[in-house]
Short mmCIF file of C-alpha atoms in Angstrom, two decimals:
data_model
loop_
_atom_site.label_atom_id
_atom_site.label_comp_id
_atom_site.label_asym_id
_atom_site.label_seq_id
_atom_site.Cartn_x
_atom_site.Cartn_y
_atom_site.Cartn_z
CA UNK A 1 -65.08 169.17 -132.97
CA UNK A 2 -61.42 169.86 -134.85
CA UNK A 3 -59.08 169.58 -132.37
CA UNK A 4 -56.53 172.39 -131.74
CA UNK A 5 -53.00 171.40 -132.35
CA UNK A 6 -50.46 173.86 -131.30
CA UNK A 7 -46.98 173.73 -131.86
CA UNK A 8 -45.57 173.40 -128.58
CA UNK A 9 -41.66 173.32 -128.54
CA UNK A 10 -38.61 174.21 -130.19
CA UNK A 11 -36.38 172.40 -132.16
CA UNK A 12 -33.42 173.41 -130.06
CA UNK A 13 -35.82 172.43 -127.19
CA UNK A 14 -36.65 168.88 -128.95
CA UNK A 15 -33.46 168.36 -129.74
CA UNK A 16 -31.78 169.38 -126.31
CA UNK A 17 -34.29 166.97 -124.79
CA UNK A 18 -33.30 164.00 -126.06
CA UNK A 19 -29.47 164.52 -126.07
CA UNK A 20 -29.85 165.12 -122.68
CA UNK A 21 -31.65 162.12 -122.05
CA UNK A 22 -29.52 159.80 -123.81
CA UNK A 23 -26.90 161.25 -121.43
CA UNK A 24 -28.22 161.00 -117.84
CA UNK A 25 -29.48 157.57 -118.80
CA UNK A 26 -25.77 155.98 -119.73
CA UNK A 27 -24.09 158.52 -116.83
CA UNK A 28 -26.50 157.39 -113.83
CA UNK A 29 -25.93 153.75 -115.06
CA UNK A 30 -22.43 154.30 -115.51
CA UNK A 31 -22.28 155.91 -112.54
CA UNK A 32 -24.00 152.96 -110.65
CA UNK A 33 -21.52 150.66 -111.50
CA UNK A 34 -18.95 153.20 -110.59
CA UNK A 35 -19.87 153.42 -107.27
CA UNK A 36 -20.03 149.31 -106.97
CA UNK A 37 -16.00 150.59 -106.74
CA UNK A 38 -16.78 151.70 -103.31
CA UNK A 39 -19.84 152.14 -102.02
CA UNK A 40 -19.66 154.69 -99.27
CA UNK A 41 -19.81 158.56 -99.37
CA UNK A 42 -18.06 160.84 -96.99
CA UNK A 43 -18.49 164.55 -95.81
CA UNK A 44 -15.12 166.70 -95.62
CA UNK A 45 -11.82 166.77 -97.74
CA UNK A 46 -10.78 163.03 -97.13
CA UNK A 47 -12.34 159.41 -96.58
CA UNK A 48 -11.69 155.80 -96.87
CA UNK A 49 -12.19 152.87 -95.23
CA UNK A 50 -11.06 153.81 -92.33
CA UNK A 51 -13.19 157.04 -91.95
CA UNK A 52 -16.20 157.61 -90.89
CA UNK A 53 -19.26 157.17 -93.48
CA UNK A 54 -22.08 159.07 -93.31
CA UNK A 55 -24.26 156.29 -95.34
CA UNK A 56 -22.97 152.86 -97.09
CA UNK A 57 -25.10 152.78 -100.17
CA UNK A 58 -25.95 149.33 -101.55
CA UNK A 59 -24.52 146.93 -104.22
CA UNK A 60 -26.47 147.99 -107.49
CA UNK A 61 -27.81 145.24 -108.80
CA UNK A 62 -26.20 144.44 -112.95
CA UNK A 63 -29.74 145.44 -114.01
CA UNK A 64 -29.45 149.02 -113.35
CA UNK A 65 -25.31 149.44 -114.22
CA UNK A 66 -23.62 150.13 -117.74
CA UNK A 67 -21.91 147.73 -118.27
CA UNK A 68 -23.71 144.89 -116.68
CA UNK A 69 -21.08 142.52 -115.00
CA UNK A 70 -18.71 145.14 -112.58
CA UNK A 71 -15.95 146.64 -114.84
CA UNK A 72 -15.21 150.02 -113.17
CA UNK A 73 -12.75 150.80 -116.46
CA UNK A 74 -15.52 150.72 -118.64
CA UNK A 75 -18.36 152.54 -116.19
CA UNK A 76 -15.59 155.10 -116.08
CA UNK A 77 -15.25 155.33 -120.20
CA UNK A 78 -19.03 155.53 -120.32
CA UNK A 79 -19.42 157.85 -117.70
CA UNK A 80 -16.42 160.84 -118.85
CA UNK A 81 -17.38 160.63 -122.74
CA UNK A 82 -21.50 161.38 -121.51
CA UNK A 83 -20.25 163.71 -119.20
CA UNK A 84 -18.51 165.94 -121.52
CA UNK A 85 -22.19 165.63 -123.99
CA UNK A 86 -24.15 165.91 -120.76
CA UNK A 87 -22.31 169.64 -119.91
CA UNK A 88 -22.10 170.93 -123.37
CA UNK A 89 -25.21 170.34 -124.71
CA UNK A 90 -26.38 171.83 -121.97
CA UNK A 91 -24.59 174.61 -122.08
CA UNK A 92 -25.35 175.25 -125.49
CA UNK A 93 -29.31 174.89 -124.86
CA UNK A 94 -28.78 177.58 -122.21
CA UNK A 95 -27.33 179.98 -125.01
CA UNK A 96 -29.74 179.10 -127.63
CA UNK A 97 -32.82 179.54 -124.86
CA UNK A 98 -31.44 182.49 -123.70
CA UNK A 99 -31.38 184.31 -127.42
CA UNK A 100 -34.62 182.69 -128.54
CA UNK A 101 -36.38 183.44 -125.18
CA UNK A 102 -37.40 180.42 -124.21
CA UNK A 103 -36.04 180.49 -120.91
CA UNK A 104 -38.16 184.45 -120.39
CA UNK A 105 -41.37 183.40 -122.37
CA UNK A 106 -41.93 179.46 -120.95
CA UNK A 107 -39.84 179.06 -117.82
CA UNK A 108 -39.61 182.81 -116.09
CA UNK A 109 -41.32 181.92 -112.38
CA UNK A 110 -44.12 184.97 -111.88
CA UNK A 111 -44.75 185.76 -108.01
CA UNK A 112 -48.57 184.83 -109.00
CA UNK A 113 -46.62 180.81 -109.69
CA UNK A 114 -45.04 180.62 -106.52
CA UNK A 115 -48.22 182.10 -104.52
CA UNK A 116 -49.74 179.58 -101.92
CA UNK A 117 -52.84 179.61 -103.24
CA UNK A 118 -51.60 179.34 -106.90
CA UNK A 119 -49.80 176.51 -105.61
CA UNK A 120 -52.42 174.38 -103.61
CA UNK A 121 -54.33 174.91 -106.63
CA UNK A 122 -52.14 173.36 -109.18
CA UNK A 123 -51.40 170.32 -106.48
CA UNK A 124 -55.16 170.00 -106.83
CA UNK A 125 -55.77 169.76 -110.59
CA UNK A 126 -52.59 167.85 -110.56
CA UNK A 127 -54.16 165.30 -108.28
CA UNK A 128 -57.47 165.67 -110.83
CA UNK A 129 -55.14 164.80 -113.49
CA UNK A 130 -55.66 168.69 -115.02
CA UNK A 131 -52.36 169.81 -116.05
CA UNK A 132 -53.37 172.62 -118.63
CA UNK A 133 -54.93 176.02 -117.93
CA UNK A 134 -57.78 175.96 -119.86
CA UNK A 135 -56.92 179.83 -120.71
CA UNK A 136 -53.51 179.03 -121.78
CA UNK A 137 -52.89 175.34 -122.71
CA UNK A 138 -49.41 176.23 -124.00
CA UNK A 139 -47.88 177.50 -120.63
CA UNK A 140 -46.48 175.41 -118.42
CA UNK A 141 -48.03 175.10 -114.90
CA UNK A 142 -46.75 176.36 -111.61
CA UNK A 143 -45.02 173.10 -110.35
CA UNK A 144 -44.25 171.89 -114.03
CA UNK A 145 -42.43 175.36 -114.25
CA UNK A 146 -40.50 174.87 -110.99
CA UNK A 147 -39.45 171.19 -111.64
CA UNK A 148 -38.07 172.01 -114.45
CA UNK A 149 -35.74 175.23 -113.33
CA UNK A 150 -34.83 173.37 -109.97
CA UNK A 151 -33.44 170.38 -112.35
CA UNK A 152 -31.99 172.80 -115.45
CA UNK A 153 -30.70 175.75 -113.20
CA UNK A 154 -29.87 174.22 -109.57
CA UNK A 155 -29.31 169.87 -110.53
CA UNK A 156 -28.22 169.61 -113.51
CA UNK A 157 -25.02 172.77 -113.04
CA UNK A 158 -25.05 170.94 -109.74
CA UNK A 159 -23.77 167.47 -110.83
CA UNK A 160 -21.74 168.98 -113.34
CA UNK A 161 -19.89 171.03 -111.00
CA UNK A 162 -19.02 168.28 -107.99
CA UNK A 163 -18.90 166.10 -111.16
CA UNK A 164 -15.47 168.10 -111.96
CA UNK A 165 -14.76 168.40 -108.53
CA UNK A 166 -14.06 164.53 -108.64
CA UNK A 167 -11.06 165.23 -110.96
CA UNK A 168 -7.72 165.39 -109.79
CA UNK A 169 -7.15 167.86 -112.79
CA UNK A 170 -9.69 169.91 -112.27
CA UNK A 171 -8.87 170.44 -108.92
CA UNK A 172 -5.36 171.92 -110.00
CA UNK A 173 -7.05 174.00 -112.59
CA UNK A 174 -10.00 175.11 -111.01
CA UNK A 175 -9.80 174.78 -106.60
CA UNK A 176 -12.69 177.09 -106.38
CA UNK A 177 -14.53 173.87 -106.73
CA UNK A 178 -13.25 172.12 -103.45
CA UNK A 179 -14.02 175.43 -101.36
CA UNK A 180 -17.61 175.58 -102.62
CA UNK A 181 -18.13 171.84 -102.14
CA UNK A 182 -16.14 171.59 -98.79
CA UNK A 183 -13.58 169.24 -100.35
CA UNK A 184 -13.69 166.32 -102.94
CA UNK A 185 -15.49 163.76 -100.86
CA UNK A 186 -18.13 166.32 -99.83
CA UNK A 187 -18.45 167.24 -103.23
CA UNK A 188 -18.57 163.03 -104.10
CA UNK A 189 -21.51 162.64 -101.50
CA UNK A 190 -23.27 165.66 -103.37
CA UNK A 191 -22.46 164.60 -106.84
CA UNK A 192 -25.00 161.18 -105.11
CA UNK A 193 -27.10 163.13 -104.15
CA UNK A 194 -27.89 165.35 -107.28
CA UNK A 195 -28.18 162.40 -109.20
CA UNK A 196 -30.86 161.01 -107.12
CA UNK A 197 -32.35 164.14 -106.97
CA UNK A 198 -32.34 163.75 -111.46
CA UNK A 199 -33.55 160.14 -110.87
CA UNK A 200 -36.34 160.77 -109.29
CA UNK A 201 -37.39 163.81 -111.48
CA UNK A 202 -36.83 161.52 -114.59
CA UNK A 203 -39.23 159.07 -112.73
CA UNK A 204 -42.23 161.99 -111.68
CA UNK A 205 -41.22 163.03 -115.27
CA UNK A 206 -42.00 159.67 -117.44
CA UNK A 207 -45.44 159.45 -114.43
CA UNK A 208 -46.58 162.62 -115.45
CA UNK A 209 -46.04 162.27 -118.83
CA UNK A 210 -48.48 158.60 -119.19
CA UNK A 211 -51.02 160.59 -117.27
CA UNK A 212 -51.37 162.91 -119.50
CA UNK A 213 -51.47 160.88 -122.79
CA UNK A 214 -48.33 159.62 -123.68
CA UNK A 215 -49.10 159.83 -127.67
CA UNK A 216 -49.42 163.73 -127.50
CA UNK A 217 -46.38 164.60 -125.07
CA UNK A 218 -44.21 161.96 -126.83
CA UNK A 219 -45.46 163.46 -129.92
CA UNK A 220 -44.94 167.14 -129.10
CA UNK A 221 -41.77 166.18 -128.15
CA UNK A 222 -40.51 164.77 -131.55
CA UNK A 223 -42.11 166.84 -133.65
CA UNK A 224 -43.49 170.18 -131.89
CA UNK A 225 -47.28 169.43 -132.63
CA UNK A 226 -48.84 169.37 -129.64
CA UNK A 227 -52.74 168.34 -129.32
CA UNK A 228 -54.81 171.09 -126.81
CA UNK A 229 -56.46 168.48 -124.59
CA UNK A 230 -60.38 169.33 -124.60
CA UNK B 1 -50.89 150.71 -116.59
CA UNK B 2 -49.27 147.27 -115.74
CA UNK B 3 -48.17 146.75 -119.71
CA UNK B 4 -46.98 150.60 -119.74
CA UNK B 5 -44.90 150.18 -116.96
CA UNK B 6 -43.71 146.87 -118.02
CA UNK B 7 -42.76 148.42 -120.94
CA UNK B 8 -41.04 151.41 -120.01
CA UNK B 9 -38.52 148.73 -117.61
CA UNK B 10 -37.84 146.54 -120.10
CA UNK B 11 -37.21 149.34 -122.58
CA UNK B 12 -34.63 150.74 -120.14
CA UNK B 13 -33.46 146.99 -119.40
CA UNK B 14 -32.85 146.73 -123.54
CA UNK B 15 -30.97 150.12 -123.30
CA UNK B 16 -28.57 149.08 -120.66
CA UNK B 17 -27.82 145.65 -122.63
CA UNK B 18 -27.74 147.63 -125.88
CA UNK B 19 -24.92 149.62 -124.46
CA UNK B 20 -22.65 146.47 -123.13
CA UNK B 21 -23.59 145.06 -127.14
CA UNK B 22 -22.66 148.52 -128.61
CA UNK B 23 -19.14 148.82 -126.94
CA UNK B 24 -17.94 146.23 -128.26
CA UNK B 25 -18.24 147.46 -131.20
CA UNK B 26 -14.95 149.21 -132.55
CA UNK B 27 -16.17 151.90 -133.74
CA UNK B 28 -18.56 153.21 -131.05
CA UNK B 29 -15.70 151.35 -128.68
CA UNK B 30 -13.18 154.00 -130.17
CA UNK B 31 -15.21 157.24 -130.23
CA UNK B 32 -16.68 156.82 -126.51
CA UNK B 33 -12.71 156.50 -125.54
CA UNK B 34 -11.45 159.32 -127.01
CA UNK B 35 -13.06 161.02 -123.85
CA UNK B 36 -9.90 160.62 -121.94
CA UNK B 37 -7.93 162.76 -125.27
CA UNK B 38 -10.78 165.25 -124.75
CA UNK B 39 -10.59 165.77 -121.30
CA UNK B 40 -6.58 165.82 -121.47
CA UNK B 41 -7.34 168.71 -123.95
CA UNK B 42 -9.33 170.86 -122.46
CA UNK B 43 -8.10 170.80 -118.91
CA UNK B 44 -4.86 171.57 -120.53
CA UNK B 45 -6.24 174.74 -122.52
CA UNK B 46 -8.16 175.41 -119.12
CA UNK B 47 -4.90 175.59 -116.90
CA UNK B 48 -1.88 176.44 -116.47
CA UNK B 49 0.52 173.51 -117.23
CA UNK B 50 2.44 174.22 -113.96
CA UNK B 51 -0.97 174.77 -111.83
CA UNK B 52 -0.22 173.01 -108.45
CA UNK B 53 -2.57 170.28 -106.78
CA UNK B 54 -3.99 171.77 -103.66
CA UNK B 55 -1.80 171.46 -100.64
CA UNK B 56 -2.61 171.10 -96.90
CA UNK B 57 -2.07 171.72 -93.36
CA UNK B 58 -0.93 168.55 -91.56
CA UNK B 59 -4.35 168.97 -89.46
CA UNK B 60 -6.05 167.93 -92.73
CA UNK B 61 -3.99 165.05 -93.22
CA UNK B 62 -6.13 161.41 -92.73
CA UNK B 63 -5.58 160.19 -89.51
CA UNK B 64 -4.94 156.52 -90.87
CA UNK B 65 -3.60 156.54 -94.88
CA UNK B 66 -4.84 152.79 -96.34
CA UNK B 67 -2.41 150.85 -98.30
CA UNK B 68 -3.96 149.66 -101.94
CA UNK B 69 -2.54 147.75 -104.95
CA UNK B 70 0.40 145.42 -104.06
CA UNK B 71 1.32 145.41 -99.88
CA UNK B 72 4.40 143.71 -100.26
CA UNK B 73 6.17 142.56 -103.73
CA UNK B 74 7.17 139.46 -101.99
CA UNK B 75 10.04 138.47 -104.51
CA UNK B 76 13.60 137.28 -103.24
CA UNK B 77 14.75 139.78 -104.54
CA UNK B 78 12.77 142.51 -102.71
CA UNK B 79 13.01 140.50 -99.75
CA UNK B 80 16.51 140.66 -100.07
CA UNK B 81 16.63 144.47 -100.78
CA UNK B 82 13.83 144.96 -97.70
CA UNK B 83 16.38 142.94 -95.39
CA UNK B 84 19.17 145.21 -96.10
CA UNK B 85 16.99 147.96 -95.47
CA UNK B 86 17.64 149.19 -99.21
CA UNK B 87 21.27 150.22 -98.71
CA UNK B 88 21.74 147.78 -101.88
CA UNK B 89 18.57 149.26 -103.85
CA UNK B 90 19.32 151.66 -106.96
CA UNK B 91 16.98 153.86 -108.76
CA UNK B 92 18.42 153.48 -112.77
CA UNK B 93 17.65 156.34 -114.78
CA UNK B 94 18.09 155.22 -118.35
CA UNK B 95 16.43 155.10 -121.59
CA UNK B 96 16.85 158.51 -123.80
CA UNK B 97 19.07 160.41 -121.58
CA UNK B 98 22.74 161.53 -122.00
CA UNK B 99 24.24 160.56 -118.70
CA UNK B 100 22.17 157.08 -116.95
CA UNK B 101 22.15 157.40 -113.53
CA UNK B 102 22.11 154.92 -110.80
CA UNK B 103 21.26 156.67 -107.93
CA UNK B 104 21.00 155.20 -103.98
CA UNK B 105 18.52 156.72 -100.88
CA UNK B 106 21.71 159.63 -100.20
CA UNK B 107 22.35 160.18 -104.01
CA UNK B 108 18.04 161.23 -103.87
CA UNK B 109 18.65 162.64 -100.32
CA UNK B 110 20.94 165.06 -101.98
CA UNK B 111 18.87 166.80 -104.52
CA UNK B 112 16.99 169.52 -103.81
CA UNK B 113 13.64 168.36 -101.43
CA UNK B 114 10.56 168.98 -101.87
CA UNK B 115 7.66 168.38 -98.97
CA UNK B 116 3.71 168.48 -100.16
CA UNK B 117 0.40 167.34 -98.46
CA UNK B 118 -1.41 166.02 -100.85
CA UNK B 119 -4.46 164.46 -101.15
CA UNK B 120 -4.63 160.85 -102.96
CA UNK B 121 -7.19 159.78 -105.01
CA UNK B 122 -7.95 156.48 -105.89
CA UNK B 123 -10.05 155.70 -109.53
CA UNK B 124 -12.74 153.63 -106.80
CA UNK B 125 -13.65 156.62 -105.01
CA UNK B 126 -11.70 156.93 -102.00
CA UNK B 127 -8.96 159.84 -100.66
CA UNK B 128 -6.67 160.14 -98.19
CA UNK B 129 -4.18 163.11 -97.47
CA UNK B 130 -0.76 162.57 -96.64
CA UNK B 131 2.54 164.32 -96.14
CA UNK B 132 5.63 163.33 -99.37
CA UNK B 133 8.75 164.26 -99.41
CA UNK B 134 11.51 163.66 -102.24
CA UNK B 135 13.10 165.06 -105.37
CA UNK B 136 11.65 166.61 -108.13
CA UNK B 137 11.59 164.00 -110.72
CA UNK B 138 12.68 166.68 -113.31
CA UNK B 139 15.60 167.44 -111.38
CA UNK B 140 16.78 164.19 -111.55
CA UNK B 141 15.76 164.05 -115.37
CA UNK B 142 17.86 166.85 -115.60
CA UNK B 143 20.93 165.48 -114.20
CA UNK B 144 20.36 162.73 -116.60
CA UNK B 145 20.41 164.68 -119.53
CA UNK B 146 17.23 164.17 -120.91
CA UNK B 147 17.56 164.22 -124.77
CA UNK B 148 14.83 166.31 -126.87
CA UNK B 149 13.37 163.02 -128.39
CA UNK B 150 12.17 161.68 -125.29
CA UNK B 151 8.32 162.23 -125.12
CA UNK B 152 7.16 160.32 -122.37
CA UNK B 153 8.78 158.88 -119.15
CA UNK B 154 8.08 154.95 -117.66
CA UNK B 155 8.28 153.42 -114.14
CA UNK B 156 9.08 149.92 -113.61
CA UNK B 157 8.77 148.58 -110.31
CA UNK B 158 9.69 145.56 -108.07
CA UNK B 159 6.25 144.36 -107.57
CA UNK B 160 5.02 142.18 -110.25
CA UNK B 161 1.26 141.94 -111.59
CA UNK B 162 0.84 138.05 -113.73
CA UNK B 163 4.66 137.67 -113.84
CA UNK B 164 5.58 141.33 -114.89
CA UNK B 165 6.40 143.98 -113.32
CA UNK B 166 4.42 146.64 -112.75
CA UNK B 167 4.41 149.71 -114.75
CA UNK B 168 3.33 153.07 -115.43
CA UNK B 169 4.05 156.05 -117.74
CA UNK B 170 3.53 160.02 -117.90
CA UNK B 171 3.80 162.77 -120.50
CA UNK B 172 6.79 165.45 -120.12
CA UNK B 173 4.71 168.38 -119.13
CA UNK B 174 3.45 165.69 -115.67
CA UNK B 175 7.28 164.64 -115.46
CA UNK B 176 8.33 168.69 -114.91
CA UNK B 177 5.44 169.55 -113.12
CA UNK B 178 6.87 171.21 -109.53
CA UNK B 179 4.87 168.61 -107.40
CA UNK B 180 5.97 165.36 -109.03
CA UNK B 181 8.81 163.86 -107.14
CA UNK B 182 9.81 160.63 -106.56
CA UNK B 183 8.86 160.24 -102.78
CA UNK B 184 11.35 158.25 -100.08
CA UNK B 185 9.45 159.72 -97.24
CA UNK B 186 5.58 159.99 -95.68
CA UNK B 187 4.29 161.52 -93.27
CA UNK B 188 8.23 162.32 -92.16
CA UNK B 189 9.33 158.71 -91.78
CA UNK B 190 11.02 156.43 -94.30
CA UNK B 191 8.14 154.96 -96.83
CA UNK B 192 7.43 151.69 -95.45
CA UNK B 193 6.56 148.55 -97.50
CA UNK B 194 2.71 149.15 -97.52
CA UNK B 195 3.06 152.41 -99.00
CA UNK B 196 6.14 151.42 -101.85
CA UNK B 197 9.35 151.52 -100.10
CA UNK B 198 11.84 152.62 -100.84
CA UNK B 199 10.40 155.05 -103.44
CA UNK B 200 7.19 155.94 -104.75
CA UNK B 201 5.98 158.61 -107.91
CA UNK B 202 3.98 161.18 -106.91
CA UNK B 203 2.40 162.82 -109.74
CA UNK B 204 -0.47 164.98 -107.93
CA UNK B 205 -2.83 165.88 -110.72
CA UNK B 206 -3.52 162.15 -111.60
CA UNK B 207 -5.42 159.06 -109.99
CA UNK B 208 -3.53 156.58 -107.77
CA UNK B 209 -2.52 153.92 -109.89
CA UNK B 210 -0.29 156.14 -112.01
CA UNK B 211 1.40 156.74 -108.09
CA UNK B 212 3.96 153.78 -109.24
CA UNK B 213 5.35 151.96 -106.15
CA UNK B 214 8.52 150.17 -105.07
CA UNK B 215 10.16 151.95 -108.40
CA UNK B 216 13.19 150.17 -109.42
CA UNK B 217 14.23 152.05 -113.02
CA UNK B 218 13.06 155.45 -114.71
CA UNK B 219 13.33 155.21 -118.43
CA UNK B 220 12.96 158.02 -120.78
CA UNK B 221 11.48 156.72 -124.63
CA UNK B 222 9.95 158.40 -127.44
CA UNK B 223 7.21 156.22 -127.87
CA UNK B 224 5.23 153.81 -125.77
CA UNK B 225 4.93 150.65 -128.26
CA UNK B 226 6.74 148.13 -127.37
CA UNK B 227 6.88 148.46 -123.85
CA UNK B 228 4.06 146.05 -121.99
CA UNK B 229 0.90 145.89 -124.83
CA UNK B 230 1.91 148.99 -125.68
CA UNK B 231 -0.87 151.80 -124.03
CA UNK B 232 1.53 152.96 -121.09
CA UNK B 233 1.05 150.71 -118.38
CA UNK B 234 -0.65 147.58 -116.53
CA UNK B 235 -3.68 148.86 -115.73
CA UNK B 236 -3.91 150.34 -119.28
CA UNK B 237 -3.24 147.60 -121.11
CA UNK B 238 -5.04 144.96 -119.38
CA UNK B 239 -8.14 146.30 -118.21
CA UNK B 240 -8.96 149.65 -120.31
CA UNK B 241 -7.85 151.86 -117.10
CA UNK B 242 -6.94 155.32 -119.06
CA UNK B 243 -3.76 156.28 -119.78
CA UNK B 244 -4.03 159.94 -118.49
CA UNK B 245 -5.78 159.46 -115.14
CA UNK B 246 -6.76 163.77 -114.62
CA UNK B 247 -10.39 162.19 -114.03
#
């Protein structure tokens, strides 16, 4: 039997992906080494050593931080030249998936998605390792669909946002962003937090992506052409 | 599995060392830090050159305001400066200005004042708010005469960093912003020695270590070579710290 190959994303998509990539690889290991610099996070408008810490995080270790040996100059370099491809590529994927519907054909969430027995469902053939609807092998599933709006709509704008809540320039231009955050350090501890948050979706991500044949969905992902699994 | 995962770690692992082999490469080294020009540029089309730090109430101030950088210069000459309690210290203004100035603690105490809480942010991660109070440094420019070929304005201090003194620099529109003043008080007592008596920059849209300390001379110049290695200050030019400091 011929297999069905589909082609299965855009080039705007494709190319979004991988920008996008690139960046929150070099910013969360840029960003590790940044916060070697000082490795506790605060709630409210102020903290330092002698304030109370809500959580000490620990040393990362030179295997996980850009650049290896602690050198918070160049973790900072790094970390502000991805930040500014990190929030205008993203920006500009929004635009393009906006005009050529991607966003309202392949990531809309239906009320039948977010149904609990819709849901349980998809947990299940998730834990079968099914992750295509037979009936439509192009759509995304339920929890595929929600993973990826919570990290392109809610942690991704998230990051960027207490991101430029860090700056002491920003601050000036824009202090809308300390009154949403509850001041810089708040927005510091939340800036963590959405990173992990990315981390560990890039993690479920790569998971998901070996169990399901890594030669297709690294393949669909370069090129578009995407095998129909039988 | 195993092989897959081992794989996809040591992939990363050769990404991470790729980028320490990559950046020091000139090229690549160049283009990742013209960040700092890009962010300069676009929170300057993005604001208003005059738009003010946030300010706060003194119940928002940090109960205890840590000391950073040098704690005490430690030089005779400081020492002896400290022990007179700085009726002998002078702020020079100099450099490209029509009238040099050599102002004491009253001569500051007698322009205009200006009080801010502020918060401070240090380029680790830290911030603690605090009450300054002092002139405008563009008032003080002003009395100086500051002539229309001056482009930037540099701090030299009486602490020293490897034998120098330390020193910082800032662009015009940062040296007439309304909160940048050269502070002789916090939190409504005298600066004390911690903290960069007898005066300290404030320049509130920055990170700390452009907050020179223990300033000794303000010099107005046209261009920065020549002065340290040339890229505006210690930090700058011996470690890659950048020069504007909005981020």
């Amino acid at each position: 039997m011929a297999a069905t190959v589909i082609h299965r994303h855009r080039l705007a998509t494709r190319v979004w992906h991988w920008i996008n990539a690139l960046a929150i690889f070099i910013l969360i290991g840029s960003g590790l080494g940044i916060s070697n610099a000082h490795p506790r996070l605060y709630w409210g408008r102020y903290g330092a050593n002698f304030d109370h810490a809500w959580t000490q995080l620990p040393r990362f270790p030179s295997w996980l931080t850009i650049p290896a040996s602690y050198n918070l100059a160049i973790s900072r370099r790094w970390h502000l030249f991805f930040a500014l491809v990190l929030g205008f590529s993203l920006l500009a994927y929004m635009i393009v998936s906006l005009l050529n519907r991607h966003f309202q054909r392949d990531l809309r969430v239906r009320r039948r998605d977010i149904g609990a027995a819709h849901l349980l469902a998809d947990v299940r053939a998730h834990l079968a390792l099914r992750f295509h609807d037979p009936e439509a092998p192009g759509e995304y599933n339920a929890l595929q669909k929600l993973s990826y709006v919570a990290v392109i709509f809610f942690a991704l704008p998230l990051v960027i946002l207490t991101g430029l809540a860090l700056s002491p320039g920003m601050d000036a231009a824009w202090p809308w962003l300390l009154d949403l955050f509850g001041g810089r350090q708040s927005a510091r501890s939340l800036h963590f937090i959405a990173m992990a948050v990315i981390a560990g979706f890039t993690v479920i991500h790569l998971a998901l992506v070996i169990l399901a044949g890594w030669r297709n969905e690294l393949r669909s992902m370069l090129t578009g052409r995407w095998r129909v699994p039988e | 599995m195993i092989r897959r995962r081992t794989l996809l770690s040591g992939g990363a692992g050769l990404m991470l060392a790729g980028c320490d082999r990559v950046i020091q490469q000139p090229t690549v080294r160049s283009i990742v830090f013209k960040g700092e020009d890009m962010h300069r540029a676009l929170q300057r089309a993005l604001s208003n050159r005059d738009a003010l730090a946030p300010e706060f109430t003194p119940a928002q101030m940090s109960p205890r305001f840590r000391t950073n950088g040098t704690r005490d210069p430690g030089t005779p000459a400081y020492a002896a400066l400290r022990a007179g309690r700085f009726a002998d210290w002078r702020l020079r203004v100099d450099g490209l200005v029509a009238r040099p100035l050599s102002l004491s603690l009253a001569d500051l105490g007698r322009f205009p004042q200006r009080a801010q809480i502020t918060r401070h942010d240090c380029v680790e991660g830290w911030s603690a708010i605090g009450k300054w109070q002092g002139p405008r440094l563009g008032d003080v420019l002003k009395a100086a005469g500051l002539r229309d070929t001056a482009r930037y304005i540099v701090f030299r201090c009486a602490d020293l960093y490897g034998g120098a003194p330390y020193y910082e620099s800032i662009d015009l529109v940062d040296a007439f912003h309304p909160q940048t003043i050269l502070a002789w008080a916090m939190n409504d007592r005298f600066l004390d020695v911690g903290h960069g008596a007898p005066l300290r920059l404030r320049v509130e849209r920055q990170l700390g270590y452009k907050h020179a300390k223990y300033l000794m001379q303000v010099t107005a110049v046209a261009s920065l070579a020549g002065i340290g290695k040339g890229r505006g200050g210690y930090w700058e030019d011996n470690v890659d710290y950048d020069w504007w400091a909005g981020i």
